[in-house]
Structure formats: C-alpha cells, structure tokens
PDB file of C-alpha atoms in Angstrom:
ATOM      1  CA  UNK A   1      14.725   1.148   2.367  1.00 50.00           C
ATOM      2  CA  UNK A   2      13.852   4.213   4.440  1.00 43.00           C
ATOM      3  CA  UNK A   3      17.246   4.318   6.144  1.00 47.00           C
ATOM      4  CA  UNK A   4      19.020   4.599   2.778  1.00 55.00           C
ATOM      5  CA  UNK A   5      16.631   7.204   1.367  1.00 46.00           C
ATOM      6  CA  UNK A   6      16.646  10.982   1.480  1.00 58.00           C
ATOM      7  CA  UNK A   7      13.672  10.746   3.877  1.00 50.00           C
ATOM      8  CA  UNK A   8      15.383   8.549   6.441  1.00 55.00           C
ATOM      9  CA  UNK A   9      13.370   6.615   9.010  1.00 51.00           C
ATOM     10  CA  UNK A  10      11.296   8.605  11.481  1.00 60.00           C
ATOM     11  CA  UNK A  11       9.341   6.277  13.748  1.00 60.00           C
ATOM     12  CA  UNK A  12       7.402   9.117  15.382  1.00 68.00           C
ATOM     13  CA  UNK A  13       6.301  10.408  11.969  1.00 68.00           C
ATOM     14  CA  UNK A  14       5.338   6.906  10.816  1.00 60.00           C
ATOM     15  CA  UNK A  15       3.246   6.299  13.963  1.00 66.00           C
ATOM     16  CA  UNK A  16       1.524   9.645  13.435  1.00 70.00           C
ATOM     17  CA  UNK A  17       0.713   8.596   9.863  1.00 70.00           C
ATOM     18  CA  UNK A  18      -0.792   5.331  11.129  1.00 64.00           C
ATOM     19  CA  UNK A  19      -2.857   7.067  13.822  1.00 70.00           C
ATOM     20  CA  UNK A  20      -4.348   9.612  11.421  1.00 74.00           C
ATOM     21  CA  UNK A  21      -8.152   9.547  11.538  1.00 80.00           C
ATOM     22  CA  UNK A  22      -8.432   8.773   7.800  1.00 83.00           C
ATOM     23  CA  UNK A  23      -5.862   5.966   7.777  1.00 87.00           C
ATOM     24  CA  UNK A  24      -7.185   2.479   7.084  1.00 89.00           C
ATOM     25  CA  UNK A  25      -5.212  -0.750   7.430  1.00 87.00           C
ATOM     26  CA  UNK A  26      -5.832  -4.206   6.011  1.00 86.00           C
ATOM     27  CA  UNK A  27      -3.903  -6.992   7.752  1.00 84.00           C
ATOM     28  CA  UNK A  28      -2.836 -10.334   6.316  1.00 85.00           C
ATOM     29  CA  UNK A  29      -2.383 -13.074   8.905  1.00 82.00           C
ATOM     30  CA  UNK A  30      -1.139 -16.627   8.863  1.00 79.00           C
ATOM     31  CA  UNK A  31      -2.873 -18.621  11.583  1.00 65.00           C
ATOM     32  CA  UNK A  32      -3.153 -22.210  12.641  1.00 53.00           C
ATOM     33  CA  UNK A  33      -6.563 -23.839  12.859  1.00 43.00           C
ATOM     34  CA  UNK A  34      -6.713 -27.583  13.589  1.00 38.00           C
ATOM     35  CA  UNK A  35      -3.041 -27.778  12.549  1.00 39.00           C
ATOM     36  CA  UNK A  36      -3.916 -26.633   9.030  1.00 36.00           C
ATOM     37  CA  UNK A  37      -2.133 -23.460   7.929  1.00 40.00           C
ATOM     38  CA  UNK A  38      -4.470 -20.727   6.777  1.00 45.00           C
ATOM     39  CA  UNK A  39      -3.963 -17.294   5.340  1.00 48.00           C
ATOM     40  CA  UNK A  40      -6.601 -14.687   5.953  1.00 49.00           C
ATOM     41  CA  UNK A  41      -7.138 -11.053   5.210  1.00 48.00           C
ATOM     42  CA  UNK A  42      -8.929  -9.136   7.929  1.00 47.00           C
ATOM     43  CA  UNK A  43     -10.388  -5.661   8.112  1.00 47.00           C
ATOM     44  CA  UNK A  44     -10.007  -3.618  11.252  1.00 47.00           C
ATOM     45  CA  UNK A  45      -8.988  -6.317  13.711  1.00 50.00           C
ATOM     46  CA  UNK A  46      -5.643  -7.303  15.130  1.00 53.00           C
ATOM     47  CA  UNK A  47      -4.328 -10.850  14.763  1.00 51.00           C
ATOM     48  CA  UNK A  48      -5.349 -13.358  17.433  1.00 58.00           C
ATOM     49  CA  UNK A  49      -2.689 -14.978  19.627  1.00 59.00           C
ATOM     50  CA  UNK A  50      -2.500 -17.941  17.259  1.00 57.00           C
ATOM     51  CA  UNK A  51      -2.013 -15.774  14.162  1.00 68.00           C
ATOM     52  CA  UNK A  52       1.116 -14.139  12.799  1.00 78.00           C
ATOM     53  CA  UNK A  53       0.994 -10.864  10.910  1.00 80.00           C
ATOM     54  CA  UNK A  54       2.558 -11.592   7.512  1.00 86.00           C
ATOM     55  CA  UNK A  55       1.598  -8.447   5.629  1.00 87.00           C
ATOM     56  CA  UNK A  56      -0.421  -5.272   5.596  1.00 88.00           C
ATOM     57  CA  UNK A  57      -1.586  -2.371   3.492  1.00 92.00           C
ATOM     58  CA  UNK A  58      -2.069   1.122   4.901  1.00 92.00           C
ATOM     59  CA  UNK A  59      -4.110   3.607   2.848  1.00 94.00           C
ATOM     60  CA  UNK A  60      -6.241   6.745   2.932  1.00 93.00           C
ATOM     61  CA  UNK A  61      -8.866   8.375   0.788  1.00 92.00           C
ATOM     62  CA  UNK A  62      -7.356  11.701  -0.296  1.00 89.00           C
ATOM     63  CA  UNK A  63      -8.846  14.773  -1.969  1.00 86.00           C
ATOM     64  CA  UNK A  64      -6.591  16.770  -4.282  1.00 76.00           C
ATOM     65  CA  UNK A  65      -5.723  20.397  -3.604  1.00 69.00           C
ATOM     66  CA  UNK A  66      -8.185  21.579  -6.254  1.00 68.00           C
ATOM     67  CA  UNK A  67     -10.829  19.136  -4.922  1.00 68.00           C
ATOM     68  CA  UNK A  68     -11.454  17.892  -8.435  1.00 74.00           C
ATOM     69  CA  UNK A  69      -9.450  14.704  -8.081  1.00 85.00           C
ATOM     70  CA  UNK A  70      -9.931  12.080  -5.373  1.00 93.00           C
ATOM     71  CA  UNK A  71      -7.521   9.209  -4.851  1.00 94.00           C
ATOM     72  CA  UNK A  72      -7.057   6.135  -2.741  1.00 96.00           C
ATOM     73  CA  UNK A  73      -3.431   6.616  -1.646  1.00 95.00           C
ATOM     74  CA  UNK A  74      -1.559   3.470  -0.634  1.00 97.00           C
ATOM     75  CA  UNK A  75       0.926   4.601   2.021  1.00 93.00           C
ATOM     76  CA  UNK A  76       2.416   1.196   2.790  1.00 90.00           C
ATOM     77  CA  UNK A  77       2.263  -2.279   1.298  1.00 94.00           C
ATOM     78  CA  UNK A  78       4.411  -4.926   2.965  1.00 90.00           C
ATOM     79  CA  UNK A  79       4.447  -8.711   2.718  1.00 90.00           C
ATOM     80  CA  UNK A  80       6.975 -10.777   4.721  1.00 89.00           C
ATOM     81  CA  UNK A  81       9.669 -12.247   2.489  1.00 88.00           C
ATOM     82  CA  UNK A  82       8.591 -15.874   3.056  1.00 88.00           C
ATOM     83  CA  UNK A  83       5.103 -15.043   1.770  1.00 89.00           C
ATOM     84  CA  UNK A  84       6.012 -12.897  -1.237  1.00 90.00           C
ATOM     85  CA  UNK A  85       5.208 -14.030  -4.792  1.00 92.00           C
ATOM     86  CA  UNK A  86       2.096 -15.895  -3.624  1.00 90.00           C
ATOM     87  CA  UNK A  87      -0.435 -13.315  -4.801  1.00 92.00           C
ATOM     88  CA  UNK A  88      -1.018 -11.612  -1.430  1.00 92.00           C
ATOM     89  CA  UNK A  89       0.230  -8.180  -2.502  1.00 94.00           C
ATOM     90  CA  UNK A  90      -1.743  -8.434  -5.713  1.00 95.00           C
ATOM     91  CA  UNK A  91      -4.868  -9.364  -3.737  1.00 93.00           C
ATOM     92  CA  UNK A  92      -4.417  -6.384  -1.404  1.00 94.00           C
ATOM     93  CA  UNK A  93      -4.053  -4.068  -4.396  1.00 96.00           C
ATOM     94  CA  UNK A  94      -7.124  -5.652  -6.025  1.00 95.00           C
ATOM     95  CA  UNK A  95      -9.078  -4.989  -2.828  1.00 94.00           C
ATOM     96  CA  UNK A  96      -7.845  -1.387  -2.795  1.00 96.00           C
ATOM     97  CA  UNK A  97      -9.022  -0.967  -6.393  1.00 96.00           C
ATOM     98  CA  UNK A  98     -12.461  -2.339  -5.459  1.00 95.00           C
ATOM     99  CA  UNK A  99     -12.665   0.164  -2.584  1.00 95.00           C
ATOM    100  CA  UNK A 100     -11.484   3.021  -4.817  1.00 95.00           C
ATOM    101  CA  UNK A 101     -14.129   2.110  -7.386  1.00 96.00           C
ATOM    102  CA  UNK A 102     -16.853   1.739  -4.756  1.00 95.00           C
ATOM    103  CA  UNK A 103     -16.054   5.166  -3.303  1.00 93.00           C
ATOM    104  CA  UNK A 104     -15.813   6.713  -6.783  1.00 93.00           C
ATOM    105  CA  UNK A 105     -12.161   7.698  -6.549  1.00 94.00           C
ATOM    106  CA  UNK A 106     -10.520   8.993  -9.729  1.00 94.00           C
ATOM    107  CA  UNK A 107      -7.330   7.018  -9.239  1.00 96.00           C
ATOM    108  CA  UNK A 108      -5.088   5.033  -6.937  1.00 97.00           C
ATOM    109  CA  UNK A 109      -1.727   6.501  -5.990  1.00 96.00           C
ATOM    110  CA  UNK A 110       1.378   5.422  -4.123  1.00 96.00           C
ATOM    111  CA  UNK A 111       4.998   6.356  -3.612  1.00 94.00           C
ATOM    112  CA  UNK A 112       7.875   3.945  -4.150  1.00 94.00           C
ATOM    113  CA  UNK A 113      11.610   4.285  -3.778  1.00 91.00           C
ATOM    114  CA  UNK A 114      13.342   4.180  -7.160  1.00 92.00           C
ATOM    115  CA  UNK A 115      15.861   1.734  -5.685  1.00 90.00           C
ATOM    116  CA  UNK A 116      13.091  -0.785  -4.897  1.00 90.00           C
ATOM    117  CA  UNK A 117      13.131  -2.504  -8.298  1.00 94.00           C
ATOM    118  CA  UNK A 118      11.017  -5.432  -7.082  1.00 93.00           C
ATOM    119  CA  UNK A 119       8.224  -3.067  -6.010  1.00 94.00           C
ATOM    120  CA  UNK A 120       8.471  -0.993  -9.196  1.00 96.00           C
ATOM    121  CA  UNK A 121       8.171  -4.136 -11.335  1.00 96.00           C
ATOM    122  CA  UNK A 122       5.178  -5.234  -9.254  1.00 96.00           C
ATOM    123  CA  UNK A 123       3.404  -1.884  -9.694  1.00 97.00           C
ATOM    124  CA  UNK A 124       4.218  -1.776 -13.408  1.00 97.00           C
ATOM    125  CA  UNK A 125       2.606  -5.207 -13.764  1.00 97.00           C
ATOM    126  CA  UNK A 126      -0.497  -3.702 -12.125  1.00 96.00           C
ATOM    127  CA  UNK A 127      -0.483  -0.886 -14.736  1.00 96.00           C
ATOM    128  CA  UNK A 128       0.749   1.913 -12.462  1.00 97.00           C
ATOM    129  CA  UNK A 129       2.536   4.770 -14.240  1.00 96.00           C
ATOM    130  CA  UNK A 130       4.316   7.900 -12.982  1.00 95.00           C
ATOM    131  CA  UNK A 131       1.888  10.583 -11.836  1.00 94.00           C
ATOM    132  CA  UNK A 132       2.184  14.139 -13.163  1.00 92.00           C
ATOM    133  CA  UNK A 133       3.122  15.211  -9.615  1.00 89.00           C
ATOM    134  CA  UNK A 134       6.102  12.830  -9.482  1.00 91.00           C
ATOM    135  CA  UNK A 135       9.505  14.528  -9.330  1.00 90.00           C
ATOM    136  CA  UNK A 136      12.058  13.853 -12.067  1.00 91.00           C
ATOM    137  CA  UNK A 137      14.520  10.991 -11.402  1.00 87.00           C
ATOM    138  CA  UNK A 138      17.382  13.491 -11.138  1.00 87.00           C
ATOM    139  CA  UNK A 139      15.502  15.352  -8.393  1.00 87.00           C
ATOM    140  CA  UNK A 140      14.513  12.535  -6.036  1.00 88.00           C
ATOM    141  CA  UNK A 141      15.014   8.943  -4.966  1.00 87.00           C
ATOM    142  CA  UNK A 142      11.280   8.191  -5.112  1.00 92.00           C
ATOM    143  CA  UNK A 143       8.524   8.119  -7.700  1.00 94.00           C
ATOM    144  CA  UNK A 144       4.804   8.839  -7.291  1.00 95.00           C
ATOM    145  CA  UNK A 145       2.752   6.324  -9.245  1.00 97.00           C
ATOM    146  CA  UNK A 146      -0.903   6.357 -10.249  1.00 97.00           C
ATOM    147  CA  UNK A 147      -3.475   4.108 -11.835  1.00 97.00           C
ATOM    148  CA  UNK A 148      -6.753   5.521 -13.135  1.00 96.00           C
ATOM    149  CA  UNK A 149     -10.008   4.044 -11.850  1.00 95.00           C
ATOM    150  CA  UNK A 150     -12.550   3.218 -14.503  1.00 85.00           C
ATOM    151  CA  UNK A 151     -16.013   3.862 -13.111  1.00 73.00           C
TER     152      UNK A 151
END
C-alpha cells in the first residue's frame, strides 16, 4: 500500500515512528503449546521462539494542538492474511477503545489509504467516520478517521 501511495515507503521514518517514546505496540502471536494451536495477544513482549507474529497494532496517546482534544491514534493495524476475518483486528480495536476510555481520551483516530477498501469497510463497521482534519478526496490518497469515546 505504501509503495503505491503519495507517501511512498520510508523504512527509516517507519522505524523512527516505532522507536518514539510514546509509541505502544500490542502483538498478536500464534504459538504451539502441547501441539495445540493457540492465539494470544501480548503487551510489551516479543514472541517466544515457538510463536509466530501474526498481527500487531501500533498506537500513541496524542494531544491536539490546542490541548483541548486528546486522542488514541492508531498508527498501524496489521493482521496476516491467513488470520484475517477471525476477529483479531476487531479485538485489537476493542482493546484500544478500552485504553482510550481508561485514559479519558476524547476519541480514537487513524489514517487509512483510500485505496484500501477492505480496511475502510472494517473501520466503517466499527463506526469510524472522517475527521474534520481529513483532507478532501480530491486532495489526497488517504483519509483521517475518528471515533468519539463516550466516557
């Protein structure tokens, strides 16, 4: 997706984003325990040798420029193709909403490429709508989405 976008792919920039002091990552792993497949979601730890990373969500708590609006901003949400449509992405977003509520954020936000119809349908199902800061479709190949947090 990045390669075909106006942003392009910049690995150095992406690594810098991941290493930012406010960045948080939730990993989804698929491990083997006693020959029984398991799927687990872990906070702050890398997969063990017997686990495969099958998805992740990268997010930050952000404060708006006028400091009146705080948001949990989802920077990345990825689930391996073989594990999509099993509720993992929805569970990660549910967890993000719980965190946003717990930390009294005003909303959740994310950016999606307009060409990523599968992602846009997913976010629409989760009641995300274009944010007021989102550029017009004629101006960009991405959309900024938001979902209000009810405290």
